[in-house]
mmCIF file of C-alpha atoms and ligand atoms in Angstrom:
data_model
loop_
_atom_site.group_PDB
_atom_site.id
_atom_site.type_symbol
_atom_site.label_atom_id
_atom_site.label_comp_id
_atom_site.label_asym_id
_atom_site.label_seq_id
_atom_site.Cartn_x
_atom_site.Cartn_y
_atom_site.Cartn_z
ATOM 1 C CA MET Z 1 100.890 93.392 91.436
ATOM 2 C CA SER Z 2 102.726 93.604 94.743
ATOM 3 C CA PHE Z 3 102.254 92.057 98.152
ATOM 4 C CA SER Z 4 104.541 94.719 99.638
ATOM 5 C CA ILE Z 5 103.361 97.533 101.908
ATOM 6 C CA GLU Z 6 106.746 99.240 102.005
ATOM 7 C CA GLY Z 7 106.185 103.000 102.000
ATOM 8 C CA LYS Z 8 102.406 102.655 102.366
ATOM 9 C CA LYS Z 9 100.629 105.247 104.516
ATOM 10 C CA ILE Z 10 98.329 103.571 106.997
ATOM 11 C CA LEU Z 11 95.878 104.856 109.604
ATOM 12 C CA ILE Z 12 94.704 102.654 112.489
ATOM 13 C CA THR Z 13 91.959 103.543 114.977
ATOM 14 C CA GLY Z 14 92.196 101.688 118.263
ATOM 15 C CA GLY Z 15 95.925 101.435 117.651
ATOM 16 C CA ALA Z 16 97.179 101.781 121.224
ATOM 17 C CA ARG Z 17 97.083 98.058 121.971
ATOM 18 C CA GLY Z 18 95.615 94.714 120.934
ATOM 19 C CA ILE Z 19 94.878 94.116 117.271
ATOM 20 C CA GLY Z 20 95.410 97.734 116.223
ATOM 21 C CA GLY Z 21 98.600 98.170 118.214
ATOM 22 C CA GLU Z 22 100.303 94.891 117.282
ATOM 23 C CA SER Z 23 99.331 95.411 113.636
ATOM 24 C CA ALA Z 24 101.001 98.844 113.734
ATOM 25 C CA ARG Z 25 104.221 97.162 114.911
ATOM 26 C CA HIS Z 26 103.914 94.551 112.150
ATOM 27 C CA PHE Z 27 103.295 97.179 109.441
ATOM 28 C CA ALA Z 28 106.289 99.246 110.573
ATOM 29 C CA ARG Z 29 108.509 96.171 110.372
ATOM 30 C CA GLN Z 30 107.363 95.844 106.746
ATOM 31 C CA GLY Z 31 108.384 99.446 106.021
ATOM 32 C CA ALA Z 32 104.960 101.120 106.181
ATOM 33 C CA HIS Z 33 104.335 104.455 107.887
ATOM 34 C CA VAL Z 34 101.517 104.382 110.390
ATOM 35 C CA VAL Z 35 99.478 106.790 112.489
ATOM 36 C CA THR Z 36 97.547 105.237 115.369
ATOM 37 C CA LEU Z 37 94.541 106.995 116.922
ATOM 38 C CA ASP Z 38 93.226 105.972 120.329
ATOM 39 C CA ALA Z 39 92.223 107.280 123.742
ATOM 40 C CA ARG Z 40 94.857 105.267 125.685
ATOM 41 C CA ASP Z 41 97.537 107.910 125.413
ATOM 42 C CA GLU Z 42 100.246 106.335 127.555
ATOM 43 C CA GLU Z 43 100.047 102.895 125.925
ATOM 44 C CA GLY Z 44 99.678 104.369 122.452
ATOM 45 C CA THR Z 45 102.682 106.676 122.801
ATOM 46 C CA GLN Z 46 104.875 103.900 124.192
ATOM 47 C CA LEU Z 47 103.884 101.407 121.495
ATOM 48 C CA ALA Z 48 104.522 103.950 118.737
ATOM 49 C CA LYS Z 49 107.943 104.764 120.196
ATOM 50 C CA GLU Z 50 108.935 101.090 120.371
ATOM 51 C CA ALA Z 51 107.647 100.352 116.865
ATOM 52 C CA THR Z 52 109.488 103.322 115.382
ATOM 53 C CA GLU Z 53 112.717 102.339 117.141
ATOM 54 C CA ALA Z 54 112.349 98.815 115.716
ATOM 55 C CA GLY Z 55 111.734 100.358 112.244
ATOM 56 C CA PRO Z 56 112.188 100.604 109.375
ATOM 57 C CA GLY Z 57 108.739 102.230 109.157
ATOM 58 C CA LYS Z 58 107.530 104.909 111.547
ATOM 59 C CA VAL Z 59 104.537 104.840 113.907
ATOM 60 C CA THR Z 60 103.079 108.067 115.300
ATOM 61 C CA TYR Z 61 100.412 108.094 117.989
ATOM 62 C CA ARG Z 62 97.678 110.751 118.278
ATOM 63 C CA HIS Z 63 94.869 111.113 120.800
ATOM 64 C CA MET Z 64 91.347 110.723 119.439
ATOM 65 C CA ASP Z 65 88.042 109.943 121.144
ATOM 66 C CA ILE Z 66 86.097 108.002 118.532
ATOM 67 C CA THR Z 67 82.773 108.866 120.177
ATOM 68 C CA LYS Z 68 83.280 112.511 119.167
ATOM 69 C CA VAL Z 69 82.821 113.379 115.496
ATOM 70 C CA ALA Z 70 84.963 116.523 115.703
ATOM 71 C CA ASP Z 71 87.775 114.466 117.269
ATOM 72 C CA ILE Z 72 87.570 111.893 114.472
ATOM 73 C CA ARG Z 73 87.778 114.541 111.749
ATOM 74 C CA ALA Z 74 90.648 116.365 113.438
ATOM 75 C CA GLY Z 75 92.496 113.086 114.111
ATOM 76 C CA VAL Z 76 92.116 111.844 110.544
ATOM 77 C CA ASP Z 77 93.140 115.168 108.975
ATOM 78 C CA ALA Z 78 96.195 115.453 111.226
ATOM 79 C CA ALA Z 79 97.152 111.833 110.492
ATOM 80 C CA VAL Z 80 96.941 112.340 106.739
ATOM 81 C CA GLU Z 81 99.057 115.475 107.016
ATOM 82 C CA GLU Z 82 101.636 113.615 109.102
ATOM 83 C CA LEU Z 83 101.724 110.714 106.623
ATOM 84 C CA GLY Z 84 101.661 112.906 103.519
ATOM 85 C CA GLY Z 85 98.719 110.954 102.067
ATOM 86 C CA LEU Z 86 96.745 107.827 102.807
ATOM 87 C CA ASP Z 87 96.667 104.307 101.355
ATOM 88 C CA ALA Z 88 94.887 102.133 103.918
ATOM 89 C CA VAL Z 89 92.709 102.467 107.009
ATOM 90 C CA PHE Z 90 92.048 99.886 109.731
ATOM 91 C CA ASN Z 91 89.150 100.564 112.082
ATOM 92 C CA ALA Z 92 89.825 98.588 115.258
ATOM 93 C CA ALA Z 93 88.560 100.930 118.024
ATOM 94 C CA GLU Z 94 85.748 99.398 120.013
ATOM 95 C CA VAL Z 95 84.125 98.687 123.327
ATOM 96 C CA MET Z 96 82.541 95.351 124.175
ATOM 97 C CA LEU Z 97 79.668 95.305 126.666
ATOM 98 C CA LEU Z 98 78.477 91.837 127.594
ATOM 99 C CA LYS Z 99 75.035 91.883 129.222
ATOM 100 C CA PRO Z 100 71.916 89.759 128.944
ATOM 101 C CA ALA Z 101 69.669 91.221 126.230
ATOM 102 C CA GLU Z 102 66.887 91.812 128.742
ATOM 103 C CA ASP Z 103 69.180 93.944 130.953
ATOM 104 C CA THR Z 104 70.738 96.070 128.216
ATOM 105 C CA THR Z 105 69.881 99.709 128.896
ATOM 106 C CA LEU Z 106 69.579 102.656 126.548
ATOM 107 C CA ASP Z 107 72.925 103.934 127.862
ATOM 108 C CA ASP Z 108 74.509 100.556 127.056
ATOM 109 C CA TRP Z 109 73.115 100.674 123.525
ATOM 110 C CA ASN Z 110 74.314 104.233 123.053
ATOM 111 C CA GLU Z 111 77.839 103.447 124.202
ATOM 112 C CA GLN Z 112 78.056 100.294 122.109
ATOM 113 C CA LEU Z 113 76.660 101.776 118.917
ATOM 114 C CA THR Z 114 78.338 105.183 119.268
ATOM 115 C CA THR Z 115 81.809 103.701 119.695
ATOM 116 C CA ASN Z 116 81.659 100.712 117.369
ATOM 117 C CA ALA Z 117 79.121 101.429 114.640
ATOM 118 C CA LYS Z 118 79.088 105.215 114.434
ATOM 119 C CA GLY Z 119 82.797 105.515 115.272
ATOM 120 C CA THR Z 120 83.648 103.249 112.339
ATOM 121 C CA ALA Z 121 81.189 105.018 110.036
ATOM 122 C CA TYR Z 122 82.391 108.533 110.860
ATOM 123 C CA THR Z 123 86.016 107.463 110.440
ATOM 124 C CA CYS Z 124 85.170 106.088 106.989
ATOM 125 C CA GLN Z 125 83.409 109.362 106.183
ATOM 126 C CA ALA Z 126 86.423 111.362 107.392
ATOM 127 C CA VAL Z 127 88.937 109.386 105.292
ATOM 128 C CA PHE Z 128 86.802 109.456 102.133
ATOM 129 C CA PRO Z 129 88.007 112.874 100.875
ATOM 130 C CA HIS Z 130 91.604 111.707 101.336
ATOM 131 C CA LEU Z 131 91.090 108.464 99.382
ATOM 132 C CA LYS Z 132 88.747 109.451 96.587
ATOM 133 C CA GLU Z 133 91.393 110.788 94.183
ATOM 134 C CA ARG Z 134 93.753 107.789 94.262
ATOM 135 C CA GLY Z 135 91.698 105.020 95.876
ATOM 136 C CA GLY Z 136 92.742 102.905 98.823
ATOM 137 C CA SER Z 137 91.751 100.168 101.221
ATOM 138 C CA ILE Z 138 89.393 100.424 104.200
ATOM 139 C CA VAL Z 139 89.286 97.464 106.581
ATOM 140 C CA ASN Z 140 86.617 97.490 109.283
ATOM 141 C CA LEU Z 141 86.824 95.062 112.187
ATOM 142 C CA SER Z 142 83.672 93.024 112.469
ATOM 143 C CA ALA Z 143 83.249 89.853 114.533
ATOM 144 C CA GLY Z 144 81.997 86.318 114.035
ATOM 145 C CA VAL Z 145 79.181 87.061 116.476
ATOM 146 C CA ALA Z 146 77.703 89.411 113.891
ATOM 147 C CA LEU Z 147 76.889 86.347 111.773
ATOM 148 C CA THR Z 148 76.058 83.740 114.383
ATOM 149 C CA ALA Z 149 74.733 83.709 117.935
ATOM 150 C CA GLY Z 150 77.162 83.909 120.813
ATOM 151 C CA PRO Z 151 79.129 84.320 122.890
ATOM 152 C CA ILE Z 152 76.888 84.663 125.857
ATOM 153 C CA ASN Z 153 75.322 88.041 126.524
ATOM 154 C CA SER Z 154 76.611 89.725 123.375
ATOM 155 C CA ALA Z 155 73.333 91.100 121.936
ATOM 156 C CA SER Z 156 74.283 94.779 121.707
ATOM 157 C CA PHE Z 157 77.926 94.056 120.795
ATOM 158 C CA SER Z 158 76.837 91.613 118.066
ATOM 159 C CA ALA Z 159 74.333 94.152 116.730
ATOM 160 C CA SER Z 160 77.015 96.834 116.604
ATOM 161 C CA LYS Z 161 79.279 94.527 114.605
ATOM 162 C CA GLY Z 162 76.411 93.465 112.318
ATOM 163 C CA SER Z 163 75.835 97.104 111.530
ATOM 164 C CA ILE Z 164 79.519 97.474 110.615
ATOM 165 C CA ILE Z 165 79.107 94.672 108.057
ATOM 166 C CA SER Z 166 76.003 96.296 106.512
ATOM 167 C CA TYR Z 167 77.684 99.698 106.454
ATOM 168 C CA THR Z 168 80.898 98.340 104.926
ATOM 169 C CA ARG Z 169 79.070 96.559 102.137
ATOM 170 C CA THR Z 170 77.109 99.693 101.333
ATOM 171 C CA ILE Z 171 80.134 101.985 101.116
ATOM 172 C CA ALA Z 172 81.969 99.294 99.136
ATOM 173 C CA LEU Z 173 79.299 99.675 96.457
ATOM 174 C CA GLU Z 174 79.098 103.483 96.677
ATOM 175 C CA TRP Z 175 82.866 104.066 96.648
ATOM 176 C CA ALA Z 176 83.963 101.351 94.185
ATOM 177 C CA GLN Z 177 83.877 104.045 91.465
ATOM 178 C CA PHE Z 178 86.671 105.858 93.339
ATOM 179 C CA GLY Z 179 88.847 102.760 93.645
ATOM 180 C CA ILE Z 180 88.186 102.577 97.370
ATOM 181 C CA ARG Z 181 87.971 98.976 98.560
ATOM 182 C CA CYS Z 182 85.979 98.336 101.735
ATOM 183 C CA ASN Z 183 86.142 94.987 103.503
ATOM 184 C CA CYS Z 184 85.444 93.546 106.931
ATOM 185 C CA VAL Z 185 87.718 91.216 108.850
ATOM 186 C CA SER Z 186 86.290 89.030 111.601
ATOM 187 C CA PRO Z 187 89.223 87.878 113.702
ATOM 188 C CA LEU Z 188 89.627 85.432 116.545
ATOM 189 C CA VAL Z 189 92.938 86.195 118.227
ATOM 190 C CA LYS Z 190 94.341 86.429 121.709
ATOM 191 C CA THR Z 191 94.339 90.038 122.976
ATOM 192 C CA PRO Z 192 94.388 91.827 126.361
ATOM 193 C CA LEU Z 193 90.671 92.523 125.892
ATOM 194 C CA LEU Z 194 89.882 88.814 125.900
ATOM 195 C CA ASP Z 195 91.746 88.350 129.191
ATOM 196 C CA GLU Z 196 89.903 91.326 130.718
ATOM 197 C CA VAL Z 197 86.507 90.096 129.565
ATOM 198 C CA ARG Z 198 87.109 86.636 130.974
ATOM 199 C CA ALA Z 199 88.459 87.965 134.260
ATOM 200 C CA ALA Z 200 85.169 89.815 134.773
ATOM 201 C CA MET Z 201 83.014 86.715 134.108
ATOM 202 C CA SER Z 202 81.501 84.250 136.535
ATOM 203 C CA GLU Z 203 83.094 80.781 136.439
ATOM 204 C CA ASP Z 204 80.113 79.351 134.513
ATOM 205 C CA ASP Z 205 80.171 82.147 131.946
ATOM 206 C CA ARG Z 206 83.937 81.838 131.499
ATOM 207 C CA VAL Z 207 83.669 78.098 130.842
ATOM 208 C CA ALA Z 208 80.836 78.716 128.334
ATOM 209 C CA HIS Z 209 82.906 81.438 126.661
ATOM 210 C CA GLU Z 210 85.930 79.148 126.337
ATOM 211 C CA ARG Z 211 83.732 76.324 125.035
ATOM 212 C CA PHE Z 212 82.259 78.599 122.359
ATOM 213 C CA PHE Z 213 85.637 79.879 121.227
ATOM 214 C CA GLU Z 214 88.737 77.725 121.709
ATOM 215 C CA LYS Z 215 86.975 74.372 121.807
ATOM 216 C CA SER Z 216 84.780 75.101 118.764
ATOM 217 C CA VAL Z 217 87.486 76.446 116.484
ATOM 218 C CA PRO Z 218 88.066 73.858 113.735
ATOM 219 C CA MET Z 219 91.780 74.682 113.772
ATOM 220 C CA GLY Z 220 91.785 74.149 117.542
ATOM 221 C CA ARG Z 221 93.200 77.402 118.893
ATOM 222 C CA LEU Z 222 92.910 81.162 119.114
ATOM 223 C CA GLY Z 223 94.961 83.050 116.570
ATOM 224 C CA ASP Z 224 98.048 85.181 117.072
ATOM 225 C CA ILE Z 225 97.909 88.807 115.923
ATOM 226 C CA ASP Z 226 101.424 88.975 114.539
ATOM 227 C CA THR Z 227 101.561 85.648 112.726
ATOM 228 C CA ASP Z 228 97.921 84.873 111.870
ATOM 229 C CA LEU Z 229 96.086 88.190 111.488
ATOM 230 C CA ALA Z 230 98.526 90.978 110.567
ATOM 231 C CA PRO Z 231 99.712 89.159 107.406
ATOM 232 C CA VAL Z 232 96.097 89.175 106.178
ATOM 233 C CA PHE Z 233 95.942 92.898 106.922
ATOM 234 C CA VAL Z 234 99.153 93.371 104.937
ATOM 235 C CA PHE Z 235 97.533 91.614 101.983
ATOM 236 C CA LEU Z 236 94.437 93.817 102.256
ATOM 237 C CA ALA Z 237 96.563 96.979 102.392
ATOM 238 C CA SER Z 238 98.711 95.845 99.470
ATOM 239 C CA ASP Z 239 98.063 96.157 95.751
ATOM 240 C CA ALA Z 240 97.718 92.365 95.571
ATOM 241 C CA SER Z 241 94.140 92.683 96.868
ATOM 242 C CA LYS Z 242 93.166 95.485 94.508
ATOM 243 C CA PHE Z 243 90.122 93.615 93.104
ATOM 244 C CA ILE Z 244 88.737 92.543 96.489
ATOM 245 C CA THR Z 245 85.929 94.611 97.985
ATOM 246 C CA SER Z 246 82.685 94.109 99.942
ATOM 247 C CA GLN Z 247 83.947 90.915 101.589
ATOM 248 C CA ILE Z 248 83.775 89.598 105.140
ATOM 249 C CA ILE Z 249 87.026 87.776 105.714
ATOM 250 C CA GLY Z 250 87.120 85.467 108.716
ATOM 251 C CA VAL Z 251 90.579 85.071 110.262
ATOM 252 C CA ASP Z 252 89.271 82.779 112.943
ATOM 253 C CA GLY Z 253 90.488 79.242 112.293
ATOM 254 C CA GLY Z 254 87.189 78.444 110.579
ATOM 255 C CA LEU Z 255 84.909 79.261 113.558
ATOM 256 C CA VAL Z 256 82.329 81.293 111.625
ATOM 257 C CA PRO Z 257 82.319 80.858 107.852
ATOM 258 C CA SER Z 258 81.544 84.185 106.173
ATOM 259 C CA ARG Z 259 79.056 84.695 103.407
HETATM 260 N N1 NAD U 1 90.276 89.894 119.721
HETATM 261 C C1 NAD U 1 89.445 89.192 118.950
HETATM 262 O O1 NAD U 1 89.556 87.978 118.790
HETATM 263 C C2 NAD U 1 88.348 89.902 118.226
HETATM 264 C C3 NAD U 1 87.247 89.149 117.780
HETATM 265 C C4 NAD U 1 86.262 89.779 117.060
HETATM 266 C C5 NAD U 1 86.378 91.140 116.770
HETATM 267 N N2 NAD U 1 87.458 91.835 117.219
HETATM 268 C C6 NAD U 1 87.521 93.272 116.898
HETATM 269 O O2 NAD U 1 88.858 93.728 116.678
HETATM 270 C C7 NAD U 1 88.985 95.083 117.143
HETATM 271 C C8 NAD U 1 90.149 95.191 118.127
HETATM 272 O O3 NAD U 1 89.910 94.327 119.222
HETATM 273 P P1 NAD U 1 90.967 94.095 120.385
HETATM 274 O O4 NAD U 1 90.737 92.726 120.891
HETATM 275 O O5 NAD U 1 92.314 94.484 119.916
HETATM 276 O O6 NAD U 1 90.401 95.105 121.480
HETATM 277 P P2 NAD U 1 91.160 96.180 122.408
HETATM 278 O O7 NAD U 1 90.221 96.574 123.484
HETATM 279 O O8 NAD U 1 92.495 95.678 122.818
HETATM 280 O O9 NAD U 1 91.379 97.376 121.413
HETATM 281 C C9 NAD U 1 90.374 98.309 121.162
HETATM 282 C C10 NAD U 1 91.016 99.682 121.199
HETATM 283 O O10 NAD U 1 89.964 100.626 120.989
HETATM 284 C C11 NAD U 1 90.236 101.723 121.809
HETATM 285 N N3 NAD U 1 89.047 102.514 122.102
HETATM 286 C C12 NAD U 1 87.950 102.154 122.835
HETATM 287 N N4 NAD U 1 87.118 103.194 122.966
HETATM 288 C C13 NAD U 1 87.705 104.250 122.327
HETATM 289 C C14 NAD U 1 87.334 105.597 122.132
HETATM 290 N N5 NAD U 1 86.201 106.104 122.634
HETATM 291 N N6 NAD U 1 88.157 106.399 121.416
HETATM 292 C C15 NAD U 1 89.326 105.908 120.900
HETATM 293 N N7 NAD U 1 89.722 104.639 121.060
HETATM 294 C C16 NAD U 1 88.925 103.822 121.764
HETATM 295 C C17 NAD U 1 90.790 101.115 123.092
HETATM 296 O O11 NAD U 1 91.477 102.085 123.869
HETATM 297 C C18 NAD U 1 91.649 100.003 122.570
HETATM 298 O O12 NAD U 1 92.990 100.393 122.411
HETATM 299 C C19 NAD U 1 87.651 95.416 117.764
HETATM 300 O O13 NAD U 1 86.854 96.124 116.833
HETATM 301 C C20 NAD U 1 87.031 94.069 118.069
HETATM 302 O O14 NAD U 1 85.626 94.075 118.123
HETATM 303 C C21 NAD U 1 88.422 91.258 117.970
#
């Protein structure tokens, strides 16, 4: 049993910044080889360059629009070719629309579910042929709001994340026979997205958002990607977690206990 990811071949969607991007840097520092897929080409290319220069692992960025099935398949196939195989997949691409439930339009629902739920599902489908001979680890990013109400105005986002949990547990059962482990992680960490979301809020909403998160976290703070979250990802990509599947793992300072 090994906690090492040295030499592991890892694919990350949504890897241009935030959780996906900083995890790619972390993995490369541990000697893993990573391909990141995202639609933020400038940020993704720059991050991959910096991570590769820092080494010892290598990070390669490729463009992929996760709302397009053909793009997902092409991106995954090209990534596996670049890596020379595949050991672990992290699905972090997402959009987060915050609107009152009564104002959420069909277009809002389509964007939210197409990017988050279907994007994750089609990526899992696209990596399956590459994992089914030797097994591997799929980690899908869920969210605490899939299991409990809040934050404000998150109905369609929460539903998209709830669907990721249901989907992940189903494929965990279907693909266990191939040695493919499928788990969800629900994080609570500081990212650029959080700053953007709060900047767009009214003062009242921002205060309510902060109250729900920072002030309710039993451990009293938001997490840090590099020191709090990425080490859990390393564990899930490593052979040390080879008997763990179908779990929802909260890395959120105890905010939303998983079940
Ligand atoms: N930050 C947190 O505390 C937190 C909490 C709960 C869940 N999560 C989940 O973690 C994941 C990463 O979150 P983050 O905070 O790093 O967000 P982020 O916005 O920084 O990262 C999401 C990435 O997805 C990419 N993306 C969006 N639409 C895309 C598309 N159509 N095609 C390709 N890429 C696309 C973005 O360009 C971005 O780089 C998300 O799934 C999010 O729901 C984060």
